[in-house]
Coordinates of C-alpha atoms and ligand atoms in Angstrom, one line a residue:
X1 CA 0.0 0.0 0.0
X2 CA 2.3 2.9 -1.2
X3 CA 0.4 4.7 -3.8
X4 CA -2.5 6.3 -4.7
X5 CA -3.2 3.9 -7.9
X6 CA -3.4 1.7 -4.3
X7 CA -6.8 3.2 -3.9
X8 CA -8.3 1.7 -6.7
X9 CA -7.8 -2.1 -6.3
X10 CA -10.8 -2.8 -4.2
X11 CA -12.8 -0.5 -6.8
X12 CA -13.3 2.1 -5.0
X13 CA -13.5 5.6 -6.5
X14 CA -9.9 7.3 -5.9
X15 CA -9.3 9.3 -3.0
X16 CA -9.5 12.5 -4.5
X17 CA -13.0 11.7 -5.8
X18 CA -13.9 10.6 -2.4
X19 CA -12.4 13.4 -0.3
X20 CA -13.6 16.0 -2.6
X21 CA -16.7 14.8 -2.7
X22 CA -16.6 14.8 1.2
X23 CA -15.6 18.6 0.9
X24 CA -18.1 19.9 -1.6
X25 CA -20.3 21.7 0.5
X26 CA -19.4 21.3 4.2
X27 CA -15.6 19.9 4.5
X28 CA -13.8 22.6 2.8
X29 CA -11.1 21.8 0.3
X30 CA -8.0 21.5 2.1
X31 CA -9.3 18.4 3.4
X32 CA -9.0 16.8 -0.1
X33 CA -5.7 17.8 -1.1
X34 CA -4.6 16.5 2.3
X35 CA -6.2 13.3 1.5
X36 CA -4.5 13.2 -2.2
X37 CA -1.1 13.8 0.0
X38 CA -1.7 11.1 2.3
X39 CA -2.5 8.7 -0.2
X40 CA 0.7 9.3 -2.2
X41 CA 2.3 8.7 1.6
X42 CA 0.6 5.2 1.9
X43 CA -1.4 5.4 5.2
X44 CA -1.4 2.0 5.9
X45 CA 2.2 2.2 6.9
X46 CA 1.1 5.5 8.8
X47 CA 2.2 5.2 12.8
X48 CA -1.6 5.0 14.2
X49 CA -3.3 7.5 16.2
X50 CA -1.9 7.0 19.5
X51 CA -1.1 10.6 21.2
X52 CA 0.8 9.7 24.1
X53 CA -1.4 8.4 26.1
X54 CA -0.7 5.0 27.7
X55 CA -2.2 2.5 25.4
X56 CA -5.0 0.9 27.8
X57 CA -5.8 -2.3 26.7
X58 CA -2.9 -3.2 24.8
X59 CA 0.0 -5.3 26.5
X60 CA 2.2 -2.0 26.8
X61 CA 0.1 -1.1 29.8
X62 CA -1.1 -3.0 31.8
X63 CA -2.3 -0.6 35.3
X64 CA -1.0 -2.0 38.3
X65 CA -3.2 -0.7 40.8
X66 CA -5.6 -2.9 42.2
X67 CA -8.6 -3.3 40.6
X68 CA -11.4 -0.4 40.6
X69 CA -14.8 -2.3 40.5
X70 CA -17.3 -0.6 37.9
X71 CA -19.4 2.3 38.9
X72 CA -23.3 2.7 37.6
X73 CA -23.6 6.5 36.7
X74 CA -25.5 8.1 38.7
X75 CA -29.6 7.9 38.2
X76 CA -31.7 11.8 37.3
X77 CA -33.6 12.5 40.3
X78 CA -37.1 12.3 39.8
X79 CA -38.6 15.5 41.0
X80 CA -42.5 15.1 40.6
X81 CA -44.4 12.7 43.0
X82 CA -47.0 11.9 40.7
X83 CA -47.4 8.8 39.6
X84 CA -46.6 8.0 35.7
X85 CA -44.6 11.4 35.7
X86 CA -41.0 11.8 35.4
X87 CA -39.5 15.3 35.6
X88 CA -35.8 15.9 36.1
X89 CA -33.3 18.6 35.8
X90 CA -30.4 18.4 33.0
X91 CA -27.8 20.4 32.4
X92 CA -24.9 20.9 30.0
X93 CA -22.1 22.6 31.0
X94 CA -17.9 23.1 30.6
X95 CA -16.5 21.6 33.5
X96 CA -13.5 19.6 34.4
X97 CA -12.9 16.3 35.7
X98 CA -10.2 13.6 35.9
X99 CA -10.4 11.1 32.8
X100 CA -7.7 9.1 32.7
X101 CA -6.8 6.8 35.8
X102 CA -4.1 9.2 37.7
X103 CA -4.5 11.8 34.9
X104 CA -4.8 15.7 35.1
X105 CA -7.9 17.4 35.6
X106 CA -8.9 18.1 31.9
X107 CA -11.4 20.7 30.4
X108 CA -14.8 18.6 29.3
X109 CA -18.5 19.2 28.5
X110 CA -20.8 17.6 31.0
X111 CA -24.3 16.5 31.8
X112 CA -24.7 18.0 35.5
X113 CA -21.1 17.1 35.7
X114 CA -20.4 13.8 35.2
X115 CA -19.1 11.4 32.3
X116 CA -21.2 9.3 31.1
X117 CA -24.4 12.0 32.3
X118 CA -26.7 10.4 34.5
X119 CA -28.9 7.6 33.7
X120 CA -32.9 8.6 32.7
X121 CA -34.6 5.5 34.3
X122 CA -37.9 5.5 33.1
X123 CA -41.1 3.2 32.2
X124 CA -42.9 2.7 29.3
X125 CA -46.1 5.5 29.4
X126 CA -44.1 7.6 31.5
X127 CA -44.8 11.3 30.9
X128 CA -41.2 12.5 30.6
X129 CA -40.7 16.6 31.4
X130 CA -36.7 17.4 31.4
X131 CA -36.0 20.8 32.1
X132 CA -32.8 21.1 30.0
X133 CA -30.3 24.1 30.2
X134 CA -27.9 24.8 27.9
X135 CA -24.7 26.7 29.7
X136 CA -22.5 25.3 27.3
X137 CA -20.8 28.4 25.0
X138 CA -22.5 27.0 21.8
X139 CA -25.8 26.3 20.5
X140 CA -26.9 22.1 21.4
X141 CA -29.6 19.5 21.5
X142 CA -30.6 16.9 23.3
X143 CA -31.5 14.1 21.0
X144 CA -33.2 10.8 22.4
X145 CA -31.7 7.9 20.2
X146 CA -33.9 5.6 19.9
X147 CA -37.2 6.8 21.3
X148 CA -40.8 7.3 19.3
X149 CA -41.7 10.6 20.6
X150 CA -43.3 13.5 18.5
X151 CA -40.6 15.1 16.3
X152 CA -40.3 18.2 18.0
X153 CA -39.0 16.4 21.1
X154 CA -36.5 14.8 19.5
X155 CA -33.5 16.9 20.2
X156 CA -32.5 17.2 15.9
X157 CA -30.6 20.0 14.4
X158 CA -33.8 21.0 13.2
X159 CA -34.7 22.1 17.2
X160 CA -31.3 23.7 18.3
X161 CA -30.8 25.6 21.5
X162 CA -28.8 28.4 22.5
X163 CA -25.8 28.8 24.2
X164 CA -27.4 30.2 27.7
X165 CA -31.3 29.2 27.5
X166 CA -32.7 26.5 28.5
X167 CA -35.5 24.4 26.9
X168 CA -38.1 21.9 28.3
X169 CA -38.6 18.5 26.6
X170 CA -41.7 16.8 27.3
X171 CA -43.0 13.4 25.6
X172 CA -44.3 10.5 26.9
X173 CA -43.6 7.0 26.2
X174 CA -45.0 4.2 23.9
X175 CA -46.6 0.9 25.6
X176 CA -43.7 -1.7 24.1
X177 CA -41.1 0.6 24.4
X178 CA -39.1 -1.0 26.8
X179 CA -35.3 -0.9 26.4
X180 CA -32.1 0.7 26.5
X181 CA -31.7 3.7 24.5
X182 CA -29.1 6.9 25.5
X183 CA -28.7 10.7 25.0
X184 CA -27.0 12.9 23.0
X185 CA -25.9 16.3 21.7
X186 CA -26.8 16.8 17.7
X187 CA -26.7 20.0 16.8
X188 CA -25.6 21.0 13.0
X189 CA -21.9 19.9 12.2
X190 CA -21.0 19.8 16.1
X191 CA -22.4 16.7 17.0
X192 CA -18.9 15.1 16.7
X193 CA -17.2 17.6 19.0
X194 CA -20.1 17.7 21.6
X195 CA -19.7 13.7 22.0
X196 CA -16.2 13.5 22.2
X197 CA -16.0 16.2 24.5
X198 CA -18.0 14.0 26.8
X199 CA -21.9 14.7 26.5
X200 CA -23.8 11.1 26.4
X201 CA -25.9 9.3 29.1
X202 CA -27.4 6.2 29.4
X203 CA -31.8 5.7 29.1
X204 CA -33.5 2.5 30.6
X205 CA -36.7 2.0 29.9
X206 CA -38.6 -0.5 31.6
X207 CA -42.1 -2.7 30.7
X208 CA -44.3 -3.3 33.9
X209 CA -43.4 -6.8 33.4
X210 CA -40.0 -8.2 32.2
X211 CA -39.0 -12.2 32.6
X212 CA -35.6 -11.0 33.3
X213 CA -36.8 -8.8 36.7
X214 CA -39.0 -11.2 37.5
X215 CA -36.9 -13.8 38.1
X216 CA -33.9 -11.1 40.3
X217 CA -31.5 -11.1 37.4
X218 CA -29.1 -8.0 38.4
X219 CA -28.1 -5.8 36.0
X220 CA -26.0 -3.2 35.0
X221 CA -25.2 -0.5 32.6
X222 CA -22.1 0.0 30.3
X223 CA -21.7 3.0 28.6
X224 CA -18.6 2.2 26.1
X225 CA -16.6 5.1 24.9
X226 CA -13.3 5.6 23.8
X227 CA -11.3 9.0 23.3
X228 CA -7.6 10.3 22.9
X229 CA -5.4 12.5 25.0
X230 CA -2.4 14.7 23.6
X231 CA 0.7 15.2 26.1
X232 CA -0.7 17.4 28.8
X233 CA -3.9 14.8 29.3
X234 CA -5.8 17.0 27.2
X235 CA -8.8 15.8 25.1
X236 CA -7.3 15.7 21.5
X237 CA -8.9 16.7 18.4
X238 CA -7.1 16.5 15.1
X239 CA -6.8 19.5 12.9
X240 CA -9.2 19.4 9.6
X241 CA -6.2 20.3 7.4
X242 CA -3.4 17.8 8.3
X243 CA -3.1 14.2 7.9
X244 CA -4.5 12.9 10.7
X245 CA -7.9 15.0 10.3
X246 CA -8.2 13.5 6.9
X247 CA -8.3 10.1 8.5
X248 CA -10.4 11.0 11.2
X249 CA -12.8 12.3 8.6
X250 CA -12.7 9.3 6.0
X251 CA -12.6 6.3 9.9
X252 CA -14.7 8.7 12.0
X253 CA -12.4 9.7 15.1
X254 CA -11.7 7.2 17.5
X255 CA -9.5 7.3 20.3
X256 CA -7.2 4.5 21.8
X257 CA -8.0 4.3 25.6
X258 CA -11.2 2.8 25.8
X259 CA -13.8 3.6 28.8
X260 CA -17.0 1.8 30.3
X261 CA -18.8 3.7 32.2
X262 CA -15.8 6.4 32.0
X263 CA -13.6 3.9 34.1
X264 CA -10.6 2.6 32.5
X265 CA -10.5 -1.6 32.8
X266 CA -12.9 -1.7 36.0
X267 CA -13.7 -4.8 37.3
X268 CA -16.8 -6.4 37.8
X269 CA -17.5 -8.6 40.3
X270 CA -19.8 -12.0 40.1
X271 CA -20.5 -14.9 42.0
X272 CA -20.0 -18.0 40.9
X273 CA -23.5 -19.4 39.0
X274 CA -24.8 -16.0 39.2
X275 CA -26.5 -14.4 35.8
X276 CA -26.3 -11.0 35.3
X277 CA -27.9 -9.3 32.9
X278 CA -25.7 -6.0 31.2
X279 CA -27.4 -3.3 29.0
X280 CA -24.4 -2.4 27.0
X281 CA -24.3 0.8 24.9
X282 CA -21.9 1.9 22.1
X283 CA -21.5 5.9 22.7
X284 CA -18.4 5.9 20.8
X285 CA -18.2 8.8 17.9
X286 CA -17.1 5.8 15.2
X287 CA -15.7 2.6 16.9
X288 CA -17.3 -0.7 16.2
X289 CA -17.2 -3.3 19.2
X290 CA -16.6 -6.6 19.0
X291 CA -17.5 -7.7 22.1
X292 CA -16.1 -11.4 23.5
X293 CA -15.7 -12.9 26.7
X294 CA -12.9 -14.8 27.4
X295 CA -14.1 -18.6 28.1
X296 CA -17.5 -18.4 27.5
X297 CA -20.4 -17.6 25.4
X298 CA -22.9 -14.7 25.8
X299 CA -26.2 -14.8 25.4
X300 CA -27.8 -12.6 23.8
X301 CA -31.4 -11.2 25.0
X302 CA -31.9 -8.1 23.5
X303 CA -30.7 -5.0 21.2
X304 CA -31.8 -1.4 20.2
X305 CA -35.6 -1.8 21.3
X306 CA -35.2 -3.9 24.4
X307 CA -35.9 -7.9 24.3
X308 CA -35.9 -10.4 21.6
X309 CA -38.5 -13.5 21.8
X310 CA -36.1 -16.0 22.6
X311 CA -32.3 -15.5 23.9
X312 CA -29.4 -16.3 21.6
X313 CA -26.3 -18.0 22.9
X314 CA -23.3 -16.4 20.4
X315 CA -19.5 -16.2 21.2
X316 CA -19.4 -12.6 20.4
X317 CA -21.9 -9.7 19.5
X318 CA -20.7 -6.9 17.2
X319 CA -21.7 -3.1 18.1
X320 CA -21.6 -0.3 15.5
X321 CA -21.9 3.4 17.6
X322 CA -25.0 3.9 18.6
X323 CA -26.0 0.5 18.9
X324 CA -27.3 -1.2 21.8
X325 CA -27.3 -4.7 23.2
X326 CA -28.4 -6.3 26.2
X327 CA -26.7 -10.0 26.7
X328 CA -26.5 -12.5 30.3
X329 CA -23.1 -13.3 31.6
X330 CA -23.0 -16.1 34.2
X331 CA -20.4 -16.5 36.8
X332 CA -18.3 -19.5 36.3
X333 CA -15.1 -21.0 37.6
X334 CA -13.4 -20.9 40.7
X335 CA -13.2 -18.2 43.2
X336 CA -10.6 -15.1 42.5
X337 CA -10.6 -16.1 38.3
X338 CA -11.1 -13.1 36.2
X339 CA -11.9 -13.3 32.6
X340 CA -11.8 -10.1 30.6
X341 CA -14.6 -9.0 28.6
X342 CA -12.0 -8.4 24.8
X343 CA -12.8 -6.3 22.0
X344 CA -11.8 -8.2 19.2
X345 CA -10.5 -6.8 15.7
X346 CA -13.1 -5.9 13.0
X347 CA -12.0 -4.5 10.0
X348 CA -14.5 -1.5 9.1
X349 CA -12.4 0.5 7.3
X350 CA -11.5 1.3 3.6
X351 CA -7.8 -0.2 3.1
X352 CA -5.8 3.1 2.3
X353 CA -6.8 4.7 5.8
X354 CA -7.1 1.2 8.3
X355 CA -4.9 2.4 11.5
X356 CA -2.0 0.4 11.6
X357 CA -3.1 -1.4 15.0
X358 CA -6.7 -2.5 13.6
X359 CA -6.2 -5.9 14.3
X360 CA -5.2 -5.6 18.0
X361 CA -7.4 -7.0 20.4
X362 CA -8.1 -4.2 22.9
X363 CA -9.1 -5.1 26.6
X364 CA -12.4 -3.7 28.2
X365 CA -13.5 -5.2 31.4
X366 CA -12.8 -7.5 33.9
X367 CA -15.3 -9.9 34.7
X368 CA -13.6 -11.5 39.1
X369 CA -15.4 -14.4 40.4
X370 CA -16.1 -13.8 43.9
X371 CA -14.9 -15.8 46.9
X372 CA -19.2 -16.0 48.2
X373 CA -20.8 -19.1 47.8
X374 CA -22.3 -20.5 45.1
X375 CA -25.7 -18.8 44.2
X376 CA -28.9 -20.7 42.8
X377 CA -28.6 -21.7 38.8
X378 CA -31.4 -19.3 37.0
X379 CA -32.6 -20.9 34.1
X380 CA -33.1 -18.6 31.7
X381 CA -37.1 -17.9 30.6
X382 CA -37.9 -20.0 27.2
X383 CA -39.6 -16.7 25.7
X384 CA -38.6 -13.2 26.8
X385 CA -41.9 -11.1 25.1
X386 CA -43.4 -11.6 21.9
X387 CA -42.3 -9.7 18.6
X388 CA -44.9 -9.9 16.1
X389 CA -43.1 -9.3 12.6
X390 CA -44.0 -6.1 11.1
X391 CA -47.2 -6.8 8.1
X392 CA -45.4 -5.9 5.2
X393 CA -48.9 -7.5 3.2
X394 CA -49.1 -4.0 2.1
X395 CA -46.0 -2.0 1.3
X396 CA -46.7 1.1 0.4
X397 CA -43.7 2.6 -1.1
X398 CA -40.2 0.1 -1.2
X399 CA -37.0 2.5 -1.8
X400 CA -33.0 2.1 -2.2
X401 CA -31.3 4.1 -0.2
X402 CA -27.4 4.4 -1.4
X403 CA -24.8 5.4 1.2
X404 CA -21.0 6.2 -0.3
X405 CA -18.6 8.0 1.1
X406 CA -19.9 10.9 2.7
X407 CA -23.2 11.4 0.8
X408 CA -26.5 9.3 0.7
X409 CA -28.4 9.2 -2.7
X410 CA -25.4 11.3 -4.1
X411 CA -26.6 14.7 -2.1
X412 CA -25.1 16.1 1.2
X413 CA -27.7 17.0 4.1
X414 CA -29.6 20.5 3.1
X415 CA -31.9 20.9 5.9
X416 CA -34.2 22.6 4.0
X417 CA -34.6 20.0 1.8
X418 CA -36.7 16.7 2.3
X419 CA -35.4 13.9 0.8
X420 CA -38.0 11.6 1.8
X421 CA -41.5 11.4 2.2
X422 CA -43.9 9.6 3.8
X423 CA -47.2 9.1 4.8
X424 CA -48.6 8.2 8.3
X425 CA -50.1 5.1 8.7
X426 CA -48.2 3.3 5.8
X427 CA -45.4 0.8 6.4
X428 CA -42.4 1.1 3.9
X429 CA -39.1 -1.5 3.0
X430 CA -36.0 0.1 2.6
X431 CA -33.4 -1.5 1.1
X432 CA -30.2 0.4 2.5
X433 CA -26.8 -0.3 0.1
X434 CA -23.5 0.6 1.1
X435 CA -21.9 1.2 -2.0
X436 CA -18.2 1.8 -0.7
X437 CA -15.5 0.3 1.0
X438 CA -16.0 0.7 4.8
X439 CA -19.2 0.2 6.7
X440 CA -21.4 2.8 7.2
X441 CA -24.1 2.1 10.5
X442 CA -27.5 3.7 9.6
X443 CA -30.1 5.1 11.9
X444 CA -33.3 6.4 11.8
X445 CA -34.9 8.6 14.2
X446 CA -38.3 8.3 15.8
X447 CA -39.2 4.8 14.3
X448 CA -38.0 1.7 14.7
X449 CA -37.6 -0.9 12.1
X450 CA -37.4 -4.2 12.0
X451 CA -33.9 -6.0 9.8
X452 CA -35.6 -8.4 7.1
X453 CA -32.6 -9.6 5.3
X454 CA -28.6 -8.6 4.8
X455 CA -27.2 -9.2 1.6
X456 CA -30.8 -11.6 0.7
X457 CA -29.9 -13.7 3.7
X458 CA -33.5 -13.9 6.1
X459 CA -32.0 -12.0 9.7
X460 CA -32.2 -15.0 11.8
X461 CA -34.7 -13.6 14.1
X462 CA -36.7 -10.4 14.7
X463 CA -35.8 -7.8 16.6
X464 CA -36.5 -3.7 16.8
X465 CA -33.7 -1.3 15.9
X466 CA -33.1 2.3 15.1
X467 CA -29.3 1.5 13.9
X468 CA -28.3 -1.2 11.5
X469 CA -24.8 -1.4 10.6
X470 CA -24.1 -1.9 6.7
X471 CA -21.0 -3.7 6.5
X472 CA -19.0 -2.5 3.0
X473 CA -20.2 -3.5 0.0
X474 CA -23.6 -4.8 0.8
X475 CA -26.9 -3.9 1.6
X476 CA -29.8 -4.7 4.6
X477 CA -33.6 -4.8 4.0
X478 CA -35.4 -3.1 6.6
X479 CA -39.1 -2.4 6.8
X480 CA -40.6 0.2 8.8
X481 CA -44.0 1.2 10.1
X482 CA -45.3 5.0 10.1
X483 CA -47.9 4.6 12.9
X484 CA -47.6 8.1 14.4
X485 CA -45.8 11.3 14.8
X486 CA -45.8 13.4 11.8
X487 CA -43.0 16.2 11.0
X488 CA -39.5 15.6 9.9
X489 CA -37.0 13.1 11.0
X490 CA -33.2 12.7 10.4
X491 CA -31.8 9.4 9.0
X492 CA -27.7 8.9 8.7
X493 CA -24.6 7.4 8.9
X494 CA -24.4 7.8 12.8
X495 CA -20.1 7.5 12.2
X496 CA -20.3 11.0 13.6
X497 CA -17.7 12.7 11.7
X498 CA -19.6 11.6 8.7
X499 CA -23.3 12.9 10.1
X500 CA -21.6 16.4 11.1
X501 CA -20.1 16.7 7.0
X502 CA -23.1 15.9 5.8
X503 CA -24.0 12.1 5.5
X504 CA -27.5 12.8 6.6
X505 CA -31.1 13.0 4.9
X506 CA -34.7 14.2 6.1
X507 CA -37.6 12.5 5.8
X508 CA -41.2 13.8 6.4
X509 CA -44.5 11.6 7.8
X510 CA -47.2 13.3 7.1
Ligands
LIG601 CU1 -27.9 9.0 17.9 CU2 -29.3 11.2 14.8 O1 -28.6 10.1 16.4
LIG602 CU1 -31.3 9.1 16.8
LIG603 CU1 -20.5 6.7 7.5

């Protein structure tokens, strides 16, 4: 990999088509030439993005402090006593807090001050009020991925707030909507930034009955994130006009000290035959997970929109950002073992930028048997809720949707401009094609869909999802029902560099 004709062996359009094309309308044109440049330089060979800070998870560093057990972010304080009604407080603000284990204090953005923000425990048909303020010094939003709320409560860039006012969110939530979902900024071409810079939080929903509960499965929440530090312990951000910036543009900017929960390799504890159930959630800006537990298998219950009909024991489950997946981990072995909870390579990228440490397995968690005695075998419930499969009898309007690099159906995000539209009360298949070299995860606000096929392969089962990852080169079926909410709604490549440039489109229900 040493030239630019390099570029072209997979197919691919060269990198000067692609990073122009990135640049058009939001990017600017340095960016481009910088990509031609590093092209000619052969970034495969490129040192990889470390920035000096200690390379958690890789066999450099291994911390030798004894082990910090993981820590649930804190829970929003319900304020109202009325029954069905949730009303909390939430702020954004600059503050600074200690990232890195032993680190500096470093200059962040917040939820009322803490990293992940605090967890939005709710119920399904919960009336939600959340009296946001926005003390940040630029404009935000507070988007709800995942949820089925009316469009003007869903936090897009089409709602933005401003630096200094606050804003009250109010929706209330769908019978069936029980799951884990999670927060974030999105505001136009800062959404990256925002993220990075710390703003995400964790959202549980829960449905008056689940199996799990029932039977006293514990559980716990894991935000994963990932960031990068320059020398002083600083968050680092690449410039858009030098190398790296082009490759954080093309990958989506990842960082190389991984964080669950905003803990660095904490421990959790389990006893030995005890199940526990973990609501995982990708919050990473571009970083795909592939999630593995040293020694056994997981099994997995549930994804984007909460529980699947039956559980599925797999080896590994893969995460795009964004995505969401809840999975049972027993404890087994003898007490004091620890197995560690790996994220295995997964090669998402186009060849000319793959960092040079792609296939490294990186290190996430530690899972310590306990020296307690051994607790009761649960057998896991045979069916965990019903999924009826979406009627697609009568499909109203079926559409391609083509993601390349940087664009969807050729166009960059206007807007002004819908893309798509709708009407209510109609279900739809969308078959989604990834027409490039590196995978692209696609989301759709304020519905959920439901994956019929990848590449003409039947998904094995059913599930609901608002993100479906499209590995390179191939294409995913969804179909989606329009049963309520009118307005517009955003779809995208939620690679967050790639949403901010432009990789976005709007759709209108009406
Ligand atoms: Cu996670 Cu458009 O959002
Ligand atoms: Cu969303
Ligand atoms: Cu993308």
């Amino acid at each position: 990999m040493s030239s630019a004709e390099a570029t072209t062996e997979t197919g691919e359009p060269s990198r000067v088509q692609i990073g122009s094309h990135i640049a058009s309308a939001r990017g600017g044109i340095r960016r481009a030439r910088i990509i031609l440049v590093a092209a000619a330089m052969g970034w495969a060979a490129a040192p990889s993005l470390v920035d000096g800070a200690p390379a958690v998870g890789s066999e450099h560093a291994r911390p030798a402090r004894s082990p910090e057990l993981l820590r649930q972010p804190p829970v929003l304080r319900n304020m109202s006593s009325h029954p069905g009604v949730v009303e909390v407080t939430l702020t954004a603000a600059p503050a600074r807090l200690r990232l890195m284990p032993g680190g500096p204090l470093v200059s962040v953005y917040a939820y009322n001050g803490t990293i992940p923000g605090p967890t939005l425990d709710l119920r399904e048909g919960d009336s939600v009020i959340i009296h946001f303020r926005n003390q940040l010094p630029e404009w935000t939003t507070v988007h709800w991925h995942g949820f089925h709320i009316p469009a003007y409560a869903d936090g897009s860039p089409l709602y933005p707030i401003a630096p200094g006012t606050s804003h009250d969110y109010k929706f209330r939530l769908a019978p069936g909507s029980a799951g884990t979902y999670w927060y974030h900024p999105h505001p136009d071409r800062r959404t990256r930034y925002q993220v990075s810079m710390g703003l995400f939080g964790g959202i549980i929903v829960r449905a008056p009955s689940d199996p799990l509960t029932a039977k006293g499965v514990p559980e716990k929440l894991l935000i994963l994130s990932d960031n990068r530090f320059d020398s002083t312990g600083a968050i680092a951000f690449s410039k858009p006009s030098s190398l790296e910036g082009g490759i954080d543009l093309e990958n989506g900017r990842e960082g190389n000290v991984l964080f669950v929960n905003g803990q660095v390799m904490p421990t959790i504890p389990i006893r030995r035959g005890e199940l526990q159930r973990w609501r995982i959630v990708n919050a990473s800006a571009a970083r795909v997970f592939r999630l593995s537990l040293a020694g056994q298998h997981l099994v997995h219950v549930g994804n984007d929109g909460g529980l699947f009909e039956h559980a599925v024991e797999v080896p590994e489950v893969l995460m795009a950002n964004s995505e969401r997946v809840e999975v049972l981990v027993r404890g087994t072995g003898s007490p004091g073992d620890t197995t560690v909870l790996e994220d295995l390579p997964y090669d998402r990228y186009m060849p000319q930028t793959r960092p040079a440490d792609w296939d490294r397995t990186r290190r996430v968690l530690s899972l310590r048997l306990t020296d307690d005695s051994v607790v009761d075998r649960l057998e896991i419930p045979s069916t965990l809720r019903p999924i009826p499969p979406l009627d697609t009898t009568h499909v109203a309007v079926r559409r391609t949707i083509v993601m390349s690099q940087g664009l969807i159906d050729g166009r960059q995000m206007d807007m002004h401009r819908v893309d798509i539209r709708s009407r209510l009360g109609t279900t739809e298949i969308w078959t989604i094609q990834n027409v490039v070299g590196m995978d692209h995860p696609f989301h759709l606000h304020g519905f959920h869909f439901q994956v019929l096929d990848r590449d003409g392969v039947p998904e094995p089962f059913r599930s609901w999802k608002d993100t479906g990852n499209v590995p390179k080169h191939s294409s995913i079926r969804i179909a989606v029902h329009f049963d309520d909410y009118p307005g517009k709604w955003m779809f995208h490549c939620h690679i967050l560099d790639h949403e901010d440039d432009g990789m976005m489109g709007v759709l209108e229900v009406r």
